[in-house]
Structures are given as C-alpha cells and as structure tokens.
PDB file of C-alpha atoms in Angstrom:
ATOM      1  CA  UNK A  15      15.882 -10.834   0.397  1.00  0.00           C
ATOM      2  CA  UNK A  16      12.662 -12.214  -0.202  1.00  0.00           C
ATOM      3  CA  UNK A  17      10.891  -9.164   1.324  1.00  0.00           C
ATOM      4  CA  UNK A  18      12.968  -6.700  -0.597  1.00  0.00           C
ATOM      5  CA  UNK A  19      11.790  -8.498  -3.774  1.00  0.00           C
ATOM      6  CA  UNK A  20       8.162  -8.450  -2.621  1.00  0.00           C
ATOM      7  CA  UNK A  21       8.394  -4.553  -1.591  1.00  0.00           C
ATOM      8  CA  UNK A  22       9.878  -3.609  -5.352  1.00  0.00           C
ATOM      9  CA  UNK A  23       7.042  -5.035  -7.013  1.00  0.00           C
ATOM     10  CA  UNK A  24       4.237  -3.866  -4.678  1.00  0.00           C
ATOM     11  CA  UNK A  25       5.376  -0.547  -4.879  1.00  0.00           C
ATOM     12  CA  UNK A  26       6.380  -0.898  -8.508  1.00  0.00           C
ATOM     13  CA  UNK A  27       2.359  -0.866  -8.827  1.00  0.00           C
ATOM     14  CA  UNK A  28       1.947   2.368  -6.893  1.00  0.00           C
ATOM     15  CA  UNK A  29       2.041   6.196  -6.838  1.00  0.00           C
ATOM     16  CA  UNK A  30       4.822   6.193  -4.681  1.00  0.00           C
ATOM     17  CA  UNK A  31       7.150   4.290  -7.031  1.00  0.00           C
ATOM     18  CA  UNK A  32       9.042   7.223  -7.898  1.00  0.00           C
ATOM     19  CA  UNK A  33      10.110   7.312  -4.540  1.00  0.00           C
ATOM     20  CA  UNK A  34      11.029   3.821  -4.245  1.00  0.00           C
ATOM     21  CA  UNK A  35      12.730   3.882  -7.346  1.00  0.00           C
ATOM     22  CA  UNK A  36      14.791   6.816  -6.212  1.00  0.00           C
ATOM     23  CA  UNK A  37      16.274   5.088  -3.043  1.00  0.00           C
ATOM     24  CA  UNK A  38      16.753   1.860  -4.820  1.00  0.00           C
ATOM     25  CA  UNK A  39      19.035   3.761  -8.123  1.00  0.00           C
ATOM     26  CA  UNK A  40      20.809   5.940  -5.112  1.00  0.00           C
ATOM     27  CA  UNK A  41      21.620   2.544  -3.386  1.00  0.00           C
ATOM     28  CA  UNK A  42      22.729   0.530  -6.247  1.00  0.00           C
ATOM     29  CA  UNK A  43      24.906   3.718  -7.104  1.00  0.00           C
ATOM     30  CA  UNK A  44      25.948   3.771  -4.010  1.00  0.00           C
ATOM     31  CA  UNK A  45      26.912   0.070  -3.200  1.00  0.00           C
ATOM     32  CA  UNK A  46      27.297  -1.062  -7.200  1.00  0.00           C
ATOM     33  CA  UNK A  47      28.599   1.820  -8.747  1.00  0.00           C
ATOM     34  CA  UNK A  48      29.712  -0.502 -11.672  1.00  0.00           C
ATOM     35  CA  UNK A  49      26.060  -1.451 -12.372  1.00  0.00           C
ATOM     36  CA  UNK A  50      24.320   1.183 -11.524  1.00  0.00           C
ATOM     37  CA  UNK A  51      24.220   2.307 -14.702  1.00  0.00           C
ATOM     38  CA  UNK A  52      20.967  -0.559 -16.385  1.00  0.00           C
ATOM     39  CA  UNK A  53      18.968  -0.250 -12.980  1.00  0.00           C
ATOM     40  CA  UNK A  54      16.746   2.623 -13.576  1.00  0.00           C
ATOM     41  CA  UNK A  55      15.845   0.605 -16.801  1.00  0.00           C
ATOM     42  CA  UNK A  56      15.802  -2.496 -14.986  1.00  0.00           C
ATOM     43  CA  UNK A  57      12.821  -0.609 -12.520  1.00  0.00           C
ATOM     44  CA  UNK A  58      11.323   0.651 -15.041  1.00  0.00           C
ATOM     45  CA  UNK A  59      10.693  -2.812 -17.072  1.00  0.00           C
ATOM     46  CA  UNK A  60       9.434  -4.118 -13.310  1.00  0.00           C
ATOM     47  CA  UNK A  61       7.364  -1.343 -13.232  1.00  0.00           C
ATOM     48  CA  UNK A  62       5.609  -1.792 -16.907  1.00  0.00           C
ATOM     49  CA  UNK A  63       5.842  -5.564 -16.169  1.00  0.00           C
ATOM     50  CA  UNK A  64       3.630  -4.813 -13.093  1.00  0.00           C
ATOM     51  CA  UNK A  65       1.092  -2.756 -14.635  1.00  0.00           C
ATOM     52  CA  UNK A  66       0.984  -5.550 -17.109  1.00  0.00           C
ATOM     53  CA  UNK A  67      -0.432  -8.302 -14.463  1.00  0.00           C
ATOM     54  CA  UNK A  68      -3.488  -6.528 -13.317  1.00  0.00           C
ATOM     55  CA  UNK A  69      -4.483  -8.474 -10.391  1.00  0.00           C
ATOM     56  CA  UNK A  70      -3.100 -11.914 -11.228  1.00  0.00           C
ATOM     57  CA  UNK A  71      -1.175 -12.985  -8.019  1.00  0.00           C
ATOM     58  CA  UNK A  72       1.140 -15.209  -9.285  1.00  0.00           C
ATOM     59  CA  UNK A  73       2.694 -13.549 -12.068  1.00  0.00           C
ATOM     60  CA  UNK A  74       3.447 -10.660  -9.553  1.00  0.00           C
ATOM     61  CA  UNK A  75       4.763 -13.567  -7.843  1.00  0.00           C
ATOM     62  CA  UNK A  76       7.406 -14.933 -10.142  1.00  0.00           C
ATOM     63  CA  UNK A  77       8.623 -11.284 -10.827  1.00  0.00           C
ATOM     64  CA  UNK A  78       8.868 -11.083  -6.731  1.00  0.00           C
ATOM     65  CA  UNK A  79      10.875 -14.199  -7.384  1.00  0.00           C
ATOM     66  CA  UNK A  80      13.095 -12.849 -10.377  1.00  0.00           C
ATOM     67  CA  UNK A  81      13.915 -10.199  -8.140  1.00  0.00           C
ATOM     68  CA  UNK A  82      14.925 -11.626  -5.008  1.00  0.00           C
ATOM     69  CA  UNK A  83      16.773 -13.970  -7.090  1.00  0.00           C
ATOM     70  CA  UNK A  84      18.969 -11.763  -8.385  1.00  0.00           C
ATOM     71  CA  UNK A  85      19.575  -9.644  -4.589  1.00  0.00           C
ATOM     72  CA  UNK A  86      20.692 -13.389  -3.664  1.00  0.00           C
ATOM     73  CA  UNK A  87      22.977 -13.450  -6.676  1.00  0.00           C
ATOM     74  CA  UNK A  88      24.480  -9.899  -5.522  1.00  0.00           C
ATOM     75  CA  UNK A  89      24.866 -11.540  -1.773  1.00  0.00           C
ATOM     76  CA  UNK A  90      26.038 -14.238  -3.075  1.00  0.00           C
ATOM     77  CA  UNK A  91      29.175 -12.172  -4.479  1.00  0.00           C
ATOM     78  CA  UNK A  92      29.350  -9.584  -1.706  1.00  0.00           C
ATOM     79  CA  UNK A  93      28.095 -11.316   1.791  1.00  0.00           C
ATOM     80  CA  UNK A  94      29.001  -7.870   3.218  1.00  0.00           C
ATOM     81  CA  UNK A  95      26.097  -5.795   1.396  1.00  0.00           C
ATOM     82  CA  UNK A  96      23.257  -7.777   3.894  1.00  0.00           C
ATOM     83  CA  UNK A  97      23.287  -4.994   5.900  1.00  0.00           C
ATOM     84  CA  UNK A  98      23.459  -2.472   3.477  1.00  0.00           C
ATOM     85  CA  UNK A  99      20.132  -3.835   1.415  1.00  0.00           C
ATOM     86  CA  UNK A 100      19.110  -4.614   5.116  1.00  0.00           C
ATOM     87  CA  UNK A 101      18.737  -1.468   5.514  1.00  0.00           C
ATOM     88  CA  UNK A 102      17.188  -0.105   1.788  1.00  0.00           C
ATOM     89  CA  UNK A 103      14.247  -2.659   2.568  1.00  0.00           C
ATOM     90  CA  UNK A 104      14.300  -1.395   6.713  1.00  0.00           C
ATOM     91  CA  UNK A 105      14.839   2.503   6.396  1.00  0.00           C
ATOM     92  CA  UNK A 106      13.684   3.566   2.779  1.00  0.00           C
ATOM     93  CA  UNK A 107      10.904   0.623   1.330  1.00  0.00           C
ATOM     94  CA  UNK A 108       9.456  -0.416   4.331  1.00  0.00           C
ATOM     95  CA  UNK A 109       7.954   3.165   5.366  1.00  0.00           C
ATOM     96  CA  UNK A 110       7.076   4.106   1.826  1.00  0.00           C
ATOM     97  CA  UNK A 111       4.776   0.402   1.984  1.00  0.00           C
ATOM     98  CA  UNK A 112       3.039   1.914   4.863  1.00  0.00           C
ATOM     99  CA  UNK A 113       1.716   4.789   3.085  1.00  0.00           C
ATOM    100  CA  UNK A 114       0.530   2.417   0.235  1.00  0.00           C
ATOM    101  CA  UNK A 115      -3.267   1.092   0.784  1.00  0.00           C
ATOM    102  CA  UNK A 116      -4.030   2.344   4.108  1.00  0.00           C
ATOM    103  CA  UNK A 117      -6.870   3.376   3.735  1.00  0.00           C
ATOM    104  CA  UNK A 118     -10.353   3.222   1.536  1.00  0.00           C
ATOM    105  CA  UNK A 119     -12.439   6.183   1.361  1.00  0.00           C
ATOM    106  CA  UNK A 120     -15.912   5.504   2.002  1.00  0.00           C
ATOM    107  CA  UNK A 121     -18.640   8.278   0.757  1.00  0.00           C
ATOM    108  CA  UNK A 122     -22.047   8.114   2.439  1.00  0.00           C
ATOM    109  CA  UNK A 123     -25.288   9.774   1.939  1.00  0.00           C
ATOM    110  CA  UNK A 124     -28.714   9.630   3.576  1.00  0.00           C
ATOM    111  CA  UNK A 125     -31.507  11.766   3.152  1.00  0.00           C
ATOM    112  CA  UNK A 126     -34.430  11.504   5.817  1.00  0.00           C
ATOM    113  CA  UNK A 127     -37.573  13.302   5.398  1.00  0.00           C
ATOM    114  CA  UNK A 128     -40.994  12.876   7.258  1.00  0.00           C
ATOM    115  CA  UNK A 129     -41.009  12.365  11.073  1.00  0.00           C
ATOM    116  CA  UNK A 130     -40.189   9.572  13.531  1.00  0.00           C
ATOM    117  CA  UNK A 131     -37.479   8.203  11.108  1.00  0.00           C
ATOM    118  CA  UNK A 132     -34.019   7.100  12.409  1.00  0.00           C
ATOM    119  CA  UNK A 133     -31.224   7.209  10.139  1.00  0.00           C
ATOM    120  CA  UNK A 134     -27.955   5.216  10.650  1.00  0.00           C
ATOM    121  CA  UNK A 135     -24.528   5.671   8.428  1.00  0.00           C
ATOM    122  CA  UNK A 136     -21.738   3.244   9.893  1.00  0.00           C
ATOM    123  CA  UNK A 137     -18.530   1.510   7.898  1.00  0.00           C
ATOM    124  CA  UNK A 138     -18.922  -1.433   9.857  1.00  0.00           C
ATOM    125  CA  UNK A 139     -20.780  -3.054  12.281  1.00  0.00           C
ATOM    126  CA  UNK A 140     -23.624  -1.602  13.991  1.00  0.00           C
ATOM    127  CA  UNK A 141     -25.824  -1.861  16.627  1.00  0.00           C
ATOM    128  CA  UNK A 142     -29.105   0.069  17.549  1.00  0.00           C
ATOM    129  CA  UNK A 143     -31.383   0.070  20.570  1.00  0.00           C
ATOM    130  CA  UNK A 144     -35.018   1.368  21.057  1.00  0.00           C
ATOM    131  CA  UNK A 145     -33.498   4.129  23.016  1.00  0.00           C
ATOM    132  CA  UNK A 146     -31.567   5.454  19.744  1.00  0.00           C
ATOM    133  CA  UNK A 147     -28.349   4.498  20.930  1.00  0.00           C
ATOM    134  CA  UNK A 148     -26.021   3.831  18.489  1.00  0.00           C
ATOM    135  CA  UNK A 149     -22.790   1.481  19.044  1.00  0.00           C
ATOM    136  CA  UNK A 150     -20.739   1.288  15.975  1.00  0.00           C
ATOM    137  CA  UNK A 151     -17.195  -0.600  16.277  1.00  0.00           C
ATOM    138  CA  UNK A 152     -14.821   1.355  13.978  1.00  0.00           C
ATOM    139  CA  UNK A 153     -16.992   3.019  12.263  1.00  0.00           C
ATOM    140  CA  UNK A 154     -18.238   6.954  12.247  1.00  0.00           C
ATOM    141  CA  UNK A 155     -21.608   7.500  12.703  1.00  0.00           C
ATOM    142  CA  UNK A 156     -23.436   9.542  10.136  1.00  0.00           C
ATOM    143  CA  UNK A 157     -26.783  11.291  11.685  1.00  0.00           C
ATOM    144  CA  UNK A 158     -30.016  10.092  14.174  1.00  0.00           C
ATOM    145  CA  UNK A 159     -33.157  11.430  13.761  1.00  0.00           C
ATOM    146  CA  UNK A 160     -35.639  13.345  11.910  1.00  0.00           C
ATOM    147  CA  UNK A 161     -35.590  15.379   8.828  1.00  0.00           C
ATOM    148  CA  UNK A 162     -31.595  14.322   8.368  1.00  0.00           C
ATOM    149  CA  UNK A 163     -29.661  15.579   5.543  1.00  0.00           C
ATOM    150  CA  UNK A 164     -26.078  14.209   6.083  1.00  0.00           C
ATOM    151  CA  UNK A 165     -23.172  13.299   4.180  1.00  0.00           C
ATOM    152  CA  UNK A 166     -20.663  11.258   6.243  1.00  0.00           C
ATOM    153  CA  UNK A 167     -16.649  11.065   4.666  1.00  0.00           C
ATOM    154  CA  UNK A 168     -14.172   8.975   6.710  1.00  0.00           C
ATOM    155  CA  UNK A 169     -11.180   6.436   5.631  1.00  0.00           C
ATOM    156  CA  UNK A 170     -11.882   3.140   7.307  1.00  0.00           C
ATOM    157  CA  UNK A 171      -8.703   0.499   7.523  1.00  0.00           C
ATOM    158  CA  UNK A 172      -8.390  -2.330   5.380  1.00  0.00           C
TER     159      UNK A 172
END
C-alpha cells in the first residue's frame, strides 16, 4: 500500500488529478459503499494539503504516510480488498503517473549571420568534428552552417 499512498499524493499535485480522483471515489464506492460518502472531501483536503508543500519532500512524505496508513487500516479489516486496491494502484494510478512529468520542453534559438560560422543546438551532449559532423546522444540537432536562422522545439526525457 505504500505505492498507492505515494501515487495519491503525486498525482494529487498534478493536472491529471481529476482523473485520479475519479477512479479512486468510483473504487471506494465501489468496494466501501458505506464510506464513500467523506472521500471526495478526503481527496480534496490531500489535494489542497499538496499544493500547500511546494517542494518540501518530507511533508509530501508524511501525507504519503497518512495515506498508506489508513489503506493498511482498510486491509487490516478486509484482507480480501488487496486485490481490489491492487488493482486501482495497477490498472487506473499507475498509467495516469506515466503521463505525469515525462517530458520537459526545451525551446532553442540561434541566429548565425556572416560566413564560415557553424552553429550547433543539442539537449544534451554533443560532439563536433572538423569535418562538421555532428554526434549528439539524445538530443535533436538544431542547424550547421552559414547564415542559419533556426528554431529547434523537442521534449527531451527527464
């Protein structure tokens, strides 16, 4: 349960929380009908408590903790809804953390004027040789040559 509490609160931080939020109400309707009723307010508070630690690690932490605590608590009563939350964290949170943070978007721009100039745009690592060949591990290369005018977009992984 320790993941499923880490999940909520990540995502509790991002667009996709509606989402999230969504398929963990429909669960606890589904599985706790009986206390289904406080857990849209419940993941709401997470999210404002969220939004409220900024980028402070361990107070995302201990609400990580509250949370798994209290998905023990519920396993604790009812063994037979592992599988069940199994599944919530496997099937609906899991994928919806993949979308999260994928990506940064990296704007470039180089303007070249005059002759005999080389211009390189790269997201990473690069390499040049006399010969103007340009080796660039995981990165997009913007333009080589003279009188450039480029603008290179690309996402690059985190």
């Amino acid at each position: 349960m320790t993941e499923t509490g880490k999940a909520l609160v990540t995502l509790a931080g991002t667009e996709v929380w509606p989402a999230a939020k969504d398929a963990v109400t429909g669960w606890w309707r589904q599985h706790l009908p009986g206390q289904a009723a406080g857990i849209a307010g419940d993941l709401d508070q997470l999210r404002t408590e969220v939004a409220g630690t900024g980028d402070d690690r361990p107070a995302r932490d201990a609400l990580a903790g509250e949370w798994q605590s209290r998905l023990r608590r519920l396993l604790a009563a009812d063994p037979a809804l592992a599988v069940a939350l199994r599944h919530l964290l496997t099937g609906r949170l899991a994928p919806l953390l993949d979308t999260v943070g994928d990506t940064t978007t990296v704007t470039q721009t180089a303007t070249v004027t005059g002759n005999n100039n080389t211009t390189v745009q790269a997201g990473r690592d690069v390499t040049t040789s006399s010969t103007r060949v340009v080796n660039a591990a995981g990165a997009i290369i913007g333009a080589i040559g003279d009188h450039n005018n480029h603008t290179n977009h690309f996402h690059r992984p985190q």
